[in-house]
């Protein structure tokens, strides 16, 4: 389906020049700058942008590494998610989450950009403007399937921008 790709390119043009603090946000360099669980991988087909996307089967979490320095003020966090036959209940399902850390490395807070995605969904872009808690110095993104879920989720074209 060409519609999601066209929407992606329109948004990319709209935000051209926006800084992205994440390293390898579209997985074009494989798993570099990301930590994958055993049921996670970089897929070389079906991406919304470029040629690669992260794929996660059943429950688990993919995390960005290293944590990135952040500035004070609000940050826009966005990413594309696609799901296939993802089941679960309550808080289970695919999610994108930001974790905010103090300069000491202590976790201060976690905030969801999107959560609870279940079923089969075409590529969809999610975006949320978040304010880091007081004292936050770094952040990382978590891409995951939470709870006792079964199914597959893909993630691509992620951004964390001041």
mmCIF file of C-alpha atoms in Angstrom:
data_model
loop_
_atom_site.group_PDB
_atom_site.id
_atom_site.type_symbol
_atom_site.label_atom_id
_atom_site.label_comp_id
_atom_site.label_asym_id
_atom_site.label_seq_id
_atom_site.Cartn_x
_atom_site.Cartn_y
_atom_site.Cartn_z
ATOM 1 C CA UNK A 1 0.000 0.000 0.000
ATOM 2 C CA UNK A 2 1.507 3.327 -1.074
ATOM 3 C CA UNK A 3 -0.616 5.559 1.185
ATOM 4 C CA UNK A 4 1.512 5.110 4.371
ATOM 5 C CA UNK A 5 4.719 5.777 2.423
ATOM 6 C CA UNK A 6 3.256 8.920 0.895
ATOM 7 C CA UNK A 7 2.112 10.110 4.309
ATOM 8 C CA UNK A 8 5.575 9.419 5.729
ATOM 9 C CA UNK A 9 7.310 11.414 3.012
ATOM 10 C CA UNK A 10 4.877 14.324 3.440
ATOM 11 C CA UNK A 11 5.583 14.431 7.179
ATOM 12 C CA UNK A 12 9.311 14.080 6.543
ATOM 13 C CA UNK A 13 9.185 17.125 4.293
ATOM 14 C CA UNK A 14 7.108 19.067 6.829
ATOM 15 C CA UNK A 15 9.652 18.459 9.586
ATOM 16 C CA UNK A 16 12.781 18.592 7.441
ATOM 17 C CA UNK A 17 15.485 20.194 9.506
ATOM 18 C CA UNK A 18 14.084 19.003 12.841
ATOM 19 C CA UNK A 19 16.869 17.598 14.984
ATOM 20 C CA UNK A 20 16.675 13.964 16.012
ATOM 21 C CA UNK A 21 18.683 13.018 19.090
ATOM 22 C CA UNK A 22 18.384 9.275 18.385
ATOM 23 C CA UNK A 23 21.207 7.412 16.702
ATOM 24 C CA UNK A 24 20.163 5.061 13.861
ATOM 25 C CA UNK A 25 16.452 5.950 14.237
ATOM 26 C CA UNK A 26 15.393 3.957 11.174
ATOM 27 C CA UNK A 27 17.598 0.876 11.687
ATOM 28 C CA UNK A 28 19.419 1.520 8.387
ATOM 29 C CA UNK A 29 22.661 0.592 10.190
ATOM 30 C CA UNK A 30 21.137 -2.647 11.451
ATOM 31 C CA UNK A 31 21.000 -3.099 15.217
ATOM 32 C CA UNK A 32 23.695 -0.482 15.870
ATOM 33 C CA UNK A 33 22.693 1.784 18.797
ATOM 34 C CA UNK A 34 19.852 -0.538 19.831
ATOM 35 C CA UNK A 35 19.657 -3.505 22.204
ATOM 36 C CA UNK A 36 17.427 -6.322 20.971
ATOM 37 C CA UNK A 37 15.908 -9.249 22.896
ATOM 38 C CA UNK A 38 16.224 -12.768 21.485
ATOM 39 C CA UNK A 39 12.901 -12.445 19.645
ATOM 40 C CA UNK A 40 13.781 -9.094 18.092
ATOM 41 C CA UNK A 41 15.580 -8.384 14.822
ATOM 42 C CA UNK A 42 16.155 -5.889 12.045
ATOM 43 C CA UNK A 43 14.094 -6.799 9.027
ATOM 44 C CA UNK A 44 15.383 -5.859 5.577
ATOM 45 C CA UNK A 45 12.013 -5.552 3.857
ATOM 46 C CA UNK A 46 8.681 -3.889 4.458
ATOM 47 C CA UNK A 47 10.012 -0.736 6.150
ATOM 48 C CA UNK A 48 8.019 2.502 6.080
ATOM 49 C CA UNK A 49 11.211 4.504 5.486
ATOM 50 C CA UNK A 50 14.425 3.283 3.901
ATOM 51 C CA UNK A 51 14.953 -0.456 3.673
ATOM 52 C CA UNK A 52 14.977 -1.647 7.302
ATOM 53 C CA UNK A 53 12.708 -1.750 10.338
ATOM 54 C CA UNK A 54 12.853 -3.341 13.794
ATOM 55 C CA UNK A 55 10.703 -6.454 14.279
ATOM 56 C CA UNK A 56 9.630 -7.922 17.614
ATOM 57 C CA UNK A 57 7.779 -11.202 18.120
ATOM 58 C CA UNK A 58 5.769 -11.735 21.323
ATOM 59 C CA UNK A 59 6.703 -9.918 24.544
ATOM 60 C CA UNK A 60 10.024 -8.075 24.825
ATOM 61 C CA UNK A 61 11.690 -4.683 24.622
ATOM 62 C CA UNK A 62 14.118 -3.051 22.179
ATOM 63 C CA UNK A 63 16.029 -0.125 23.759
ATOM 64 C CA UNK A 64 18.029 2.698 22.249
ATOM 65 C CA UNK A 65 21.675 2.941 23.312
ATOM 66 C CA UNK A 66 23.437 4.972 24.469
ATOM 67 C CA UNK A 67 21.074 7.266 26.348
ATOM 68 C CA UNK A 68 20.973 10.630 24.617
ATOM 69 C CA UNK A 69 21.478 14.021 26.216
ATOM 70 C CA UNK A 70 18.363 16.159 26.320
ATOM 71 C CA UNK A 71 17.672 19.848 26.709
ATOM 72 C CA UNK A 72 15.167 21.425 29.059
ATOM 73 C CA UNK A 73 11.674 22.027 27.758
ATOM 74 C CA UNK A 74 9.280 19.869 25.816
ATOM 75 C CA UNK A 75 10.339 17.152 23.382
ATOM 76 C CA UNK A 76 8.466 15.662 20.465
ATOM 77 C CA UNK A 77 8.702 11.869 20.313
ATOM 78 C CA UNK A 78 7.413 10.038 17.280
ATOM 79 C CA UNK A 79 7.612 6.770 15.436
ATOM 80 C CA UNK A 80 5.835 4.406 13.092
ATOM 81 C CA UNK A 81 4.342 1.116 14.298
ATOM 82 C CA UNK A 82 2.793 -1.803 12.424
ATOM 83 C CA UNK A 83 1.222 -4.859 14.109
ATOM 84 C CA UNK A 84 0.126 -8.291 12.986
ATOM 85 C CA UNK A 85 -2.169 -10.599 14.958
ATOM 86 C CA UNK A 86 -1.075 -9.003 18.236
ATOM 87 C CA UNK A 87 -3.225 -10.307 21.095
ATOM 88 C CA UNK A 88 -3.459 -9.487 24.777
ATOM 89 C CA UNK A 89 -5.573 -7.519 27.230
ATOM 90 C CA UNK A 90 -5.288 -4.581 29.580
ATOM 91 C CA UNK A 91 -1.955 -2.792 29.213
ATOM 92 C CA UNK A 92 -0.530 -5.453 26.903
ATOM 93 C CA UNK A 93 0.282 -4.732 23.265
ATOM 94 C CA UNK A 94 2.846 -2.752 21.294
ATOM 95 C CA UNK A 95 4.190 0.494 22.695
ATOM 96 C CA UNK A 96 6.734 3.279 22.311
ATOM 97 C CA UNK A 97 7.944 4.624 25.646
ATOM 98 C CA UNK A 98 10.480 7.246 26.736
ATOM 99 C CA UNK A 99 12.537 6.784 29.870
ATOM 100 C CA UNK A 100 14.015 9.910 31.478
ATOM 101 C CA UNK A 101 17.202 9.660 33.565
ATOM 102 C CA UNK A 102 19.039 11.957 36.004
ATOM 103 C CA UNK A 103 22.715 12.715 35.406
ATOM 104 C CA UNK A 104 23.484 10.102 38.097
ATOM 105 C CA UNK A 105 21.870 7.450 35.883
ATOM 106 C CA UNK A 106 18.827 7.039 38.116
ATOM 107 C CA UNK A 107 15.545 6.466 36.281
ATOM 108 C CA UNK A 108 13.231 9.403 37.004
ATOM 109 C CA UNK A 109 10.134 8.544 34.969
ATOM 110 C CA UNK A 110 8.704 6.653 32.016
ATOM 111 C CA UNK A 111 6.113 8.080 29.628
ATOM 112 C CA UNK A 112 4.255 6.293 26.858
ATOM 113 C CA UNK A 113 4.009 7.814 23.422
ATOM 114 C CA UNK A 114 1.570 5.046 22.498
ATOM 115 C CA UNK A 115 0.638 1.779 24.200
ATOM 116 C CA UNK A 116 -1.843 -1.053 24.059
ATOM 117 C CA UNK A 117 -1.721 -1.529 20.281
ATOM 118 C CA UNK A 118 -3.266 -4.874 19.411
ATOM 119 C CA UNK A 119 -4.705 -6.626 16.377
ATOM 120 C CA UNK A 120 -3.442 -6.121 12.851
ATOM 121 C CA UNK A 121 -2.674 -2.510 11.919
ATOM 122 C CA UNK A 122 -0.988 -0.987 8.886
ATOM 123 C CA UNK A 123 1.950 1.363 9.430
ATOM 124 C CA UNK A 124 0.680 4.238 11.587
ATOM 125 C CA UNK A 125 2.628 7.242 12.852
ATOM 126 C CA UNK A 126 2.311 8.166 16.523
ATOM 127 C CA UNK A 127 3.559 11.421 18.027
ATOM 128 C CA UNK A 128 3.414 12.974 21.460
ATOM 129 C CA UNK A 129 4.904 16.096 23.003
ATOM 130 C CA UNK A 130 6.370 15.278 26.408
ATOM 131 C CA UNK A 131 7.973 17.329 29.154
ATOM 132 C CA UNK A 132 10.830 15.566 30.928
ATOM 133 C CA UNK A 133 10.669 15.567 34.720
ATOM 134 C CA UNK A 134 12.780 18.023 36.709
ATOM 135 C CA UNK A 135 16.408 16.923 36.829
ATOM 136 C CA UNK A 136 16.296 14.835 33.654
ATOM 137 C CA UNK A 137 19.600 14.874 31.766
ATOM 138 C CA UNK A 138 19.302 11.919 29.373
ATOM 139 C CA UNK A 139 16.629 9.797 27.737
ATOM 140 C CA UNK A 140 16.201 6.559 25.861
ATOM 141 C CA UNK A 141 13.425 5.026 23.810
ATOM 142 C CA UNK A 142 11.871 1.658 24.478
ATOM 143 C CA UNK A 143 10.013 -0.151 21.732
ATOM 144 C CA UNK A 144 8.141 -3.115 22.999
ATOM 145 C CA UNK A 145 5.365 -5.588 23.275
ATOM 146 C CA UNK A 146 4.163 -5.465 26.869
ATOM 147 C CA UNK A 147 2.434 -8.024 29.028
ATOM 148 C CA UNK A 148 1.504 -11.517 27.973
ATOM 149 C CA UNK A 149 1.053 -10.633 24.324
ATOM 150 C CA UNK A 150 1.468 -12.823 21.273
ATOM 151 C CA UNK A 151 1.989 -11.568 17.742
ATOM 152 C CA UNK A 152 4.383 -9.290 15.873
ATOM 153 C CA UNK A 153 5.147 -5.564 15.876
ATOM 154 C CA UNK A 154 7.440 -3.504 13.646
ATOM 155 C CA UNK A 155 8.939 -0.095 14.477
ATOM 156 C CA UNK A 156 10.575 2.439 12.149
ATOM 157 C CA UNK A 157 11.484 6.097 11.601
ATOM 158 C CA UNK A 158 11.680 7.051 15.277
ATOM 159 C CA UNK A 159 12.499 10.532 16.548
ATOM 160 C CA UNK A 160 13.231 12.332 19.810
ATOM 161 C CA UNK A 161 13.443 16.051 19.064
ATOM 162 C CA UNK A 162 13.719 19.146 21.245
#
